[in-house]
Short mmCIF file of C-alpha atoms in Angstrom, two decimals:
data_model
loop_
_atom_site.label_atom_id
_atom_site.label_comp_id
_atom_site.label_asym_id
_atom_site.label_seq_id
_atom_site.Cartn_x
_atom_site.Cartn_y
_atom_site.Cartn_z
CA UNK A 15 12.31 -4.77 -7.03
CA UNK A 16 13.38 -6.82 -4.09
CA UNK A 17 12.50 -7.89 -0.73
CA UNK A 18 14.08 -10.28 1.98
CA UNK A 19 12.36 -12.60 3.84
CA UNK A 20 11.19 -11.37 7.04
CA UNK A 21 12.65 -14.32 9.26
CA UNK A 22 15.34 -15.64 6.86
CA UNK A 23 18.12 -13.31 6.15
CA UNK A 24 19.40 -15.49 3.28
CA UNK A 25 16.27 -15.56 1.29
CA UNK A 26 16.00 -12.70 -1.28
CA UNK A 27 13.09 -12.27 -3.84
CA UNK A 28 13.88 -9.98 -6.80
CA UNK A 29 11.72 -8.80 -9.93
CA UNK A 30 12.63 -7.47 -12.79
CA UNK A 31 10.06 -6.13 -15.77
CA UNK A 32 10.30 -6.20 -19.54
CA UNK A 33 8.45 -5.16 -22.53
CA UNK A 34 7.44 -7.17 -25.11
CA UNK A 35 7.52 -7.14 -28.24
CA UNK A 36 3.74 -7.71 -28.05
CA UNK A 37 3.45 -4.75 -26.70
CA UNK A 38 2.79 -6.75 -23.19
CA UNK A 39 4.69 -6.19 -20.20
CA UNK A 40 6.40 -9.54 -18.93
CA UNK A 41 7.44 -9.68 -14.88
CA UNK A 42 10.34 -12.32 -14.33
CA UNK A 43 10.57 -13.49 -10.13
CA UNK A 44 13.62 -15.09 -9.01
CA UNK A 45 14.15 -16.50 -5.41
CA UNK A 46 17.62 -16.54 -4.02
CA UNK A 47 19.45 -17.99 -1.23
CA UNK A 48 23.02 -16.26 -0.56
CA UNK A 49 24.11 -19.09 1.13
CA UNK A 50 24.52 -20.95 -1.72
CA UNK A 51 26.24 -18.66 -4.31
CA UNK A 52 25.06 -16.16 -6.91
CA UNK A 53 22.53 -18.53 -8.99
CA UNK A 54 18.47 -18.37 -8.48
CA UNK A 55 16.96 -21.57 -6.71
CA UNK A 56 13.72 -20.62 -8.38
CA UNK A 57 12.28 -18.41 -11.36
CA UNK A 58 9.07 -17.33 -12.32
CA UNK A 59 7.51 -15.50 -15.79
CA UNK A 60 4.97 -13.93 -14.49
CA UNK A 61 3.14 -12.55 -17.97
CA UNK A 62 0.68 -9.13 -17.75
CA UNK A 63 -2.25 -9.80 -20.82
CA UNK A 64 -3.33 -6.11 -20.51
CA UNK A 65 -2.41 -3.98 -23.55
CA UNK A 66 -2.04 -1.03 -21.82
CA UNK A 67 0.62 2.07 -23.02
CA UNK A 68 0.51 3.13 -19.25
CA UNK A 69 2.52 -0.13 -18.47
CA UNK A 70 5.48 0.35 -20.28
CA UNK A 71 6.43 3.67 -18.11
CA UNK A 72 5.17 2.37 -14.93
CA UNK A 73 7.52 1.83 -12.36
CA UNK A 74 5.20 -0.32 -10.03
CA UNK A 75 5.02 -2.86 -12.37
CA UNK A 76 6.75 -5.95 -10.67
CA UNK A 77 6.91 -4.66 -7.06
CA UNK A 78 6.75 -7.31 -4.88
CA UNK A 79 5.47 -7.77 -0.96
CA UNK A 80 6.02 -10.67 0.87
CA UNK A 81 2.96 -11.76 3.19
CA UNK A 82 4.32 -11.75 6.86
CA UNK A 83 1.35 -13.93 8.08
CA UNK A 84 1.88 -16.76 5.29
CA UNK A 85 5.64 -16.57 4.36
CA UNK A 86 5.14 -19.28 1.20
CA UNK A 87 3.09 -16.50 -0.25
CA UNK A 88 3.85 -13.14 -2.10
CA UNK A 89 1.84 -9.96 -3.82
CA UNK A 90 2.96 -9.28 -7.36
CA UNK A 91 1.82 -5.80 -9.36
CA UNK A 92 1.42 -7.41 -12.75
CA UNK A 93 0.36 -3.50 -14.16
CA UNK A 94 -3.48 -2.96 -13.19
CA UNK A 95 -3.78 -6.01 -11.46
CA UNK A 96 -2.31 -8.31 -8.18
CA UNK A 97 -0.51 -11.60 -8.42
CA UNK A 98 -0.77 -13.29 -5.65
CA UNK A 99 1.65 -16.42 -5.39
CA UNK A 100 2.60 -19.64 -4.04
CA UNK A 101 6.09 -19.72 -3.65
CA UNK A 102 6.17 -23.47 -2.96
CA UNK A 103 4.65 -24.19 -6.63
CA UNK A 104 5.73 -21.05 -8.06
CA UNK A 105 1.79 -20.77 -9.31
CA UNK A 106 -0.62 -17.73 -9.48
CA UNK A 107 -3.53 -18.71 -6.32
CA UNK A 108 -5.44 -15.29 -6.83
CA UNK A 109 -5.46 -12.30 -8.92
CA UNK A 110 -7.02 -9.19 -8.09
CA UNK A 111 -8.32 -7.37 -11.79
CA UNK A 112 -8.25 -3.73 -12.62
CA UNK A 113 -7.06 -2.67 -9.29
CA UNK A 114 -6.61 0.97 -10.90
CA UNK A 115 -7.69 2.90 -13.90
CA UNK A 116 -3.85 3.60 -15.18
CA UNK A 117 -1.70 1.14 -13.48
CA UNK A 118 -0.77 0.52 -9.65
CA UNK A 119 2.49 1.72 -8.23
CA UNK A 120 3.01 0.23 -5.18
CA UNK A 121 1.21 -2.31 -2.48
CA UNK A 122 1.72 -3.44 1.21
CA UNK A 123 0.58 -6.23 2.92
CA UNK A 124 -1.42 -5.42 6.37
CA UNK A 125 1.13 -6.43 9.10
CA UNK A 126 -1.45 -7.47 11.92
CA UNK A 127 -4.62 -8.26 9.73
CA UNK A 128 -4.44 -11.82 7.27
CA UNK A 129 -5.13 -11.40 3.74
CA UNK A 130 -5.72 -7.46 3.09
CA UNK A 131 -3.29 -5.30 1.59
CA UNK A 132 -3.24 -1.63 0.25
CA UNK A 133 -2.52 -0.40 -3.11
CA UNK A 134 -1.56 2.66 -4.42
CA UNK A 135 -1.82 3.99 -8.02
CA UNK A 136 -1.33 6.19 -10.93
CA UNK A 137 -5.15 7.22 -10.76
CA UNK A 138 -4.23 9.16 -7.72
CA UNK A 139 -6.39 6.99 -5.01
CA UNK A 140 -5.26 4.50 -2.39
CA UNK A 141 -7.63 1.32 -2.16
CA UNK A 142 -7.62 -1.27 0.50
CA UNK A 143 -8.46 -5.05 -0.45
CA UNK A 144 -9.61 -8.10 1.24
CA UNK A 145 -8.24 -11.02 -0.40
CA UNK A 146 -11.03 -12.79 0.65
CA UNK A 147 -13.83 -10.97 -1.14
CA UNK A 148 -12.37 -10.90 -4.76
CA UNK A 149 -14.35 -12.12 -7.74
CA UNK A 150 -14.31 -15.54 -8.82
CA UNK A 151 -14.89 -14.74 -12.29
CA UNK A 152 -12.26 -15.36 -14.71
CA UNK A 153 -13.49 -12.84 -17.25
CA UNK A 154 -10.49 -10.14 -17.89
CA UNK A 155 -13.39 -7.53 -17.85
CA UNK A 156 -14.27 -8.12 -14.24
CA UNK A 157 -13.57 -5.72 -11.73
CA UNK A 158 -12.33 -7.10 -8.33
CA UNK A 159 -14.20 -4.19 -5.58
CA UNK A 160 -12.17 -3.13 -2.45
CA UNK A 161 -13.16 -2.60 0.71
CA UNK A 162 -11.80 1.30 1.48
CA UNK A 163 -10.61 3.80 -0.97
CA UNK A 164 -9.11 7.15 0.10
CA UNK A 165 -9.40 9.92 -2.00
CA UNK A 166 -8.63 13.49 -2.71
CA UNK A 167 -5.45 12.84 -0.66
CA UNK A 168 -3.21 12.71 -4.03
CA UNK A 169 -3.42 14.92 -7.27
CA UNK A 170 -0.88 12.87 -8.89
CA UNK A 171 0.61 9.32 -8.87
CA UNK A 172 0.49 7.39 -5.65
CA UNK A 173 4.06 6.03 -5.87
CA UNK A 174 4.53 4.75 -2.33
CA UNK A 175 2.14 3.19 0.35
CA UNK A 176 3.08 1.73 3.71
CA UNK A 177 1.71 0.27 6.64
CA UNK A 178 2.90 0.92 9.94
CA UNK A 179 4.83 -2.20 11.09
CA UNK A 180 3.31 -2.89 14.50
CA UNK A 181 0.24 -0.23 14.17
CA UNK A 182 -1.78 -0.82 10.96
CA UNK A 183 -4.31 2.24 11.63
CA UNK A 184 -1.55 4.10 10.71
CA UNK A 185 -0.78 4.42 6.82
CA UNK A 186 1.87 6.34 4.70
CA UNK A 187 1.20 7.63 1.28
CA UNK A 188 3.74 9.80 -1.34
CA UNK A 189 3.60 10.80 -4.80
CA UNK A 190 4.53 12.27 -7.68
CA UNK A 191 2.53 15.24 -6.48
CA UNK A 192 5.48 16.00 -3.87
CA UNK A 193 3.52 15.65 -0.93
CA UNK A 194 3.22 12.84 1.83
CA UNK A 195 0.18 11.77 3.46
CA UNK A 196 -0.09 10.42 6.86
CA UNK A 197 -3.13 8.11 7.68
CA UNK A 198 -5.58 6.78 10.48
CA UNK A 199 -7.80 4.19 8.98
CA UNK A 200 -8.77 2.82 12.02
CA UNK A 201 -12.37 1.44 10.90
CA UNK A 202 -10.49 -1.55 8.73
CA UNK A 203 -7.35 -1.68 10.94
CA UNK A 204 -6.84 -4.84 13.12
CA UNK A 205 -7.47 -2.79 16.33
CA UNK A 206 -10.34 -0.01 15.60
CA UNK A 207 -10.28 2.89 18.73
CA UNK A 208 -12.74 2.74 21.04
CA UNK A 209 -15.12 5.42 18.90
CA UNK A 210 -15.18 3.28 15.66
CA UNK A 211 -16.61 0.42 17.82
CA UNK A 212 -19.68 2.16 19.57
CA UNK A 213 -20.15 4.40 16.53
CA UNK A 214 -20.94 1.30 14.65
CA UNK A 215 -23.70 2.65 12.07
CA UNK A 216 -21.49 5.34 10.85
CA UNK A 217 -17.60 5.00 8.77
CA UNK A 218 -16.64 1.84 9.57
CA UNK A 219 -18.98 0.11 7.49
CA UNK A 220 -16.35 -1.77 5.23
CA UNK A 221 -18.42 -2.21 2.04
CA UNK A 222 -18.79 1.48 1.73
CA UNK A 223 -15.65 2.45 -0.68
CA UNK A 224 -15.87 5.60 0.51
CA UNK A 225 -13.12 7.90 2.42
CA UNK A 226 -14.37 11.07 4.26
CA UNK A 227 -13.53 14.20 2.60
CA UNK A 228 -9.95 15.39 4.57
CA UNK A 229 -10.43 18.64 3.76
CA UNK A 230 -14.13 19.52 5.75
CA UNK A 231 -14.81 16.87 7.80
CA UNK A 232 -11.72 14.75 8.65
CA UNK A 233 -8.83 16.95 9.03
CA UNK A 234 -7.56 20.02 7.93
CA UNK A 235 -4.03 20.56 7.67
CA UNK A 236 -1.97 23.52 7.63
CA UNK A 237 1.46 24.34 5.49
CA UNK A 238 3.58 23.09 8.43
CA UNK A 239 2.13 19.41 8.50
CA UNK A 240 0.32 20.06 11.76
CA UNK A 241 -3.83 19.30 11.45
CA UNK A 242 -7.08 19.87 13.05
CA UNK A 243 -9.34 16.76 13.44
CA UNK A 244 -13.10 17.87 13.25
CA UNK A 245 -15.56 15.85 14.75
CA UNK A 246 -18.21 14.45 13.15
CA UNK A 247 -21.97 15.86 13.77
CA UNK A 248 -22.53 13.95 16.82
CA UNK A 249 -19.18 14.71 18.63
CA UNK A 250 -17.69 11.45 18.14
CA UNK A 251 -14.45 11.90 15.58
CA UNK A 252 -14.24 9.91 12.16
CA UNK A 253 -11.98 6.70 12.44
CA UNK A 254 -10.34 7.45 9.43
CA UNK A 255 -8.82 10.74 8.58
CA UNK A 256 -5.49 12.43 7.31
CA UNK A 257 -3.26 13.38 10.64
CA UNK A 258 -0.75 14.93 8.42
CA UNK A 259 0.29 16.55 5.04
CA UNK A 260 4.08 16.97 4.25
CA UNK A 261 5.00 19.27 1.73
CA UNK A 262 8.62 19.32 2.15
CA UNK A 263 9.67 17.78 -1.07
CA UNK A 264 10.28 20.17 -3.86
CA UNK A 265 10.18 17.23 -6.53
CA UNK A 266 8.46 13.84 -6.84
CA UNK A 267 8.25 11.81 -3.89
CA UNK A 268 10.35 8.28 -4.79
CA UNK A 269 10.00 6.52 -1.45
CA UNK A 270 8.45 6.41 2.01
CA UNK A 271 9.45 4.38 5.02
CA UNK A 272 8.69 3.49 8.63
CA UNK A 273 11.35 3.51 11.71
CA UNK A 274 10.77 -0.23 12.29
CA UNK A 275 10.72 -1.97 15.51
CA UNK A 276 13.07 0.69 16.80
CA UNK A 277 11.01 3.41 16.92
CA UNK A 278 7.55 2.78 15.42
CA UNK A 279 6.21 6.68 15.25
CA UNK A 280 9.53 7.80 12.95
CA UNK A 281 8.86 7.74 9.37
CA UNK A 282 11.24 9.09 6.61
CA UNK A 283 10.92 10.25 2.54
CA UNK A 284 12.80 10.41 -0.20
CA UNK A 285 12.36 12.99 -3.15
CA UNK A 286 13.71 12.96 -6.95
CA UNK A 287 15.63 15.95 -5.66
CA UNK A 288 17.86 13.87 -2.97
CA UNK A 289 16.14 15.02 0.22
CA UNK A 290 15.46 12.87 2.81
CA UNK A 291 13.16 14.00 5.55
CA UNK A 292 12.07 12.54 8.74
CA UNK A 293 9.09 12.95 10.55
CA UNK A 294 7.43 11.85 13.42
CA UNK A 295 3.12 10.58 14.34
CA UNK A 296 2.29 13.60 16.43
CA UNK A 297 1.85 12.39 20.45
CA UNK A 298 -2.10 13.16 20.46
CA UNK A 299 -2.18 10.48 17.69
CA UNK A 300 0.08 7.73 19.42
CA UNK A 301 -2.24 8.21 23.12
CA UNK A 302 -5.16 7.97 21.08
CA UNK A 303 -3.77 4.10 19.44
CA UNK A 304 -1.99 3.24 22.85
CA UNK A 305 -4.71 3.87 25.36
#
């Protein structure tokens, strides 16, 4: 993988992933500035202990994220677990262990909220972390808990998840299921709406790992993509539900995107088959973040 710098053009990080002969998958990270020609300023071995036959086909392994709120810091997927480094002392600060039963696919950094990201992985569920609240054992055993998981949403691998860029309530999801998944998870995001914050004894208790069922009381969403949000039993409706479900893809879904700063409500897809399809956050859903 590879991923610039978000306020220096010329800085490039790149990953590459190899396995062993141990049977252990090694992740090499190289920094680059183009300025200066075509040879690495910096390199990194970044070596997974888990044994695992799942990581030799996984294609998250070695995805990289750079964290926009601390730009000498990066997210590595080092197969079930997170790397998160120093890129000053090229050195490992945090891990986060056994992120996901079978391996993790993809991660994202929250663009408004400091130190929690989202992960995405071949167990079919999307988890939300707080880098904050990870164990400090170093036992391999230990299992680091996150703060929201959503699931249901996938049957398959979660192979791509994305925060909106300027609205993180808003989350994209694809996978290997051919579907794509459009988020609110407003009860974690760095602006909650109005009902998460006087509905405070209900979903947006953080601790509770739990994601409300899409398909009865969040949303329900028909074959074209468009949904029904249900309130909850006392009128007020959930903070975090499914808006949409794209099933437009007639293969695996390889990568999801948002419009950027351009237009912040256009998202796009890309499926093994060579579609690319564009969609848009439907206008009930932007008044209800704007206003």
């Amino acid at each position: 993988g590879s991923v610039w710098n978000p306020m220096d053009g010329n800085d490039l990080l790149t990953s590459t992933s190899t396995n062993t002969t141990q049977g252990k998958t090694s992740v090499k990270l190289e920094r680059w500035d183009v300025t200066i020609g075509c040879e690495s300023v910096s390199t990194l071995d970044c070596n997974n202990d888990y044994k695992d036959s799942s990581l030799r086909r996984s294609s998250g392994c070695g995805r990289i994220c750079w964290d926009p709120h601390d730009l000498d810091a990066m997210a590595v997927v080092l197969g079930m677990n997170v790397g998160i480094y120093d890129l000053r002392s090229m050195d490992c600060q945090l891990t986060l262990k056994n992120c996901h039963r079978y391996g993790i696919c993809d991660l994202d950094y929250n663009p408004n909220r400091p130190n929690v990201i989202v992960t995405g992985g071949e167990d079919g569920l999307i988890k939300f972390w707080d880098l904050r609240k990870t164990s400090s054992s170093t036992s391999s055993d230990m299992n680091d808990s996150p703060i929201k998981v959503i699931r249901g949403a996938h049957s398959h691998w979660v192979t791509s998840v994305k925060y909106n860029k300027c609205h993180d309530q808003l989350i994209l999801s694809g996978s290997t299921d051919a579907t794509v998944n459009l988020f609110r998870v407003g009860s974690i995001s760095s602006a909650p709406l109005l009902a998460d914050i006087t509905d405070s004894g209900n979903s947006n208790n953080e601790n509770s790992g739990d994601y409300p069922n899409h398909d009865s009381t969040a949303a329900t969403s028909n074959n074209n993509g468009s949904s029904s949000h249900k309130p909850s039993a006392d009128g007020v409706e959930a903070p975090d539900i499914r808006v949409k479900k794209h099933d437009d893809h007639k293969d695996s879904v390889y990568n999801i995107t948002w419009g950027g700063n351009a237009d912040a409500w256009v998202y796009a897809s890309l499926g093994y088959e060579g579609r690319v399809v564009l969609n848009h956050v439907p206008s009930t859903e932007k008044y209800k973040i704007l206003l």
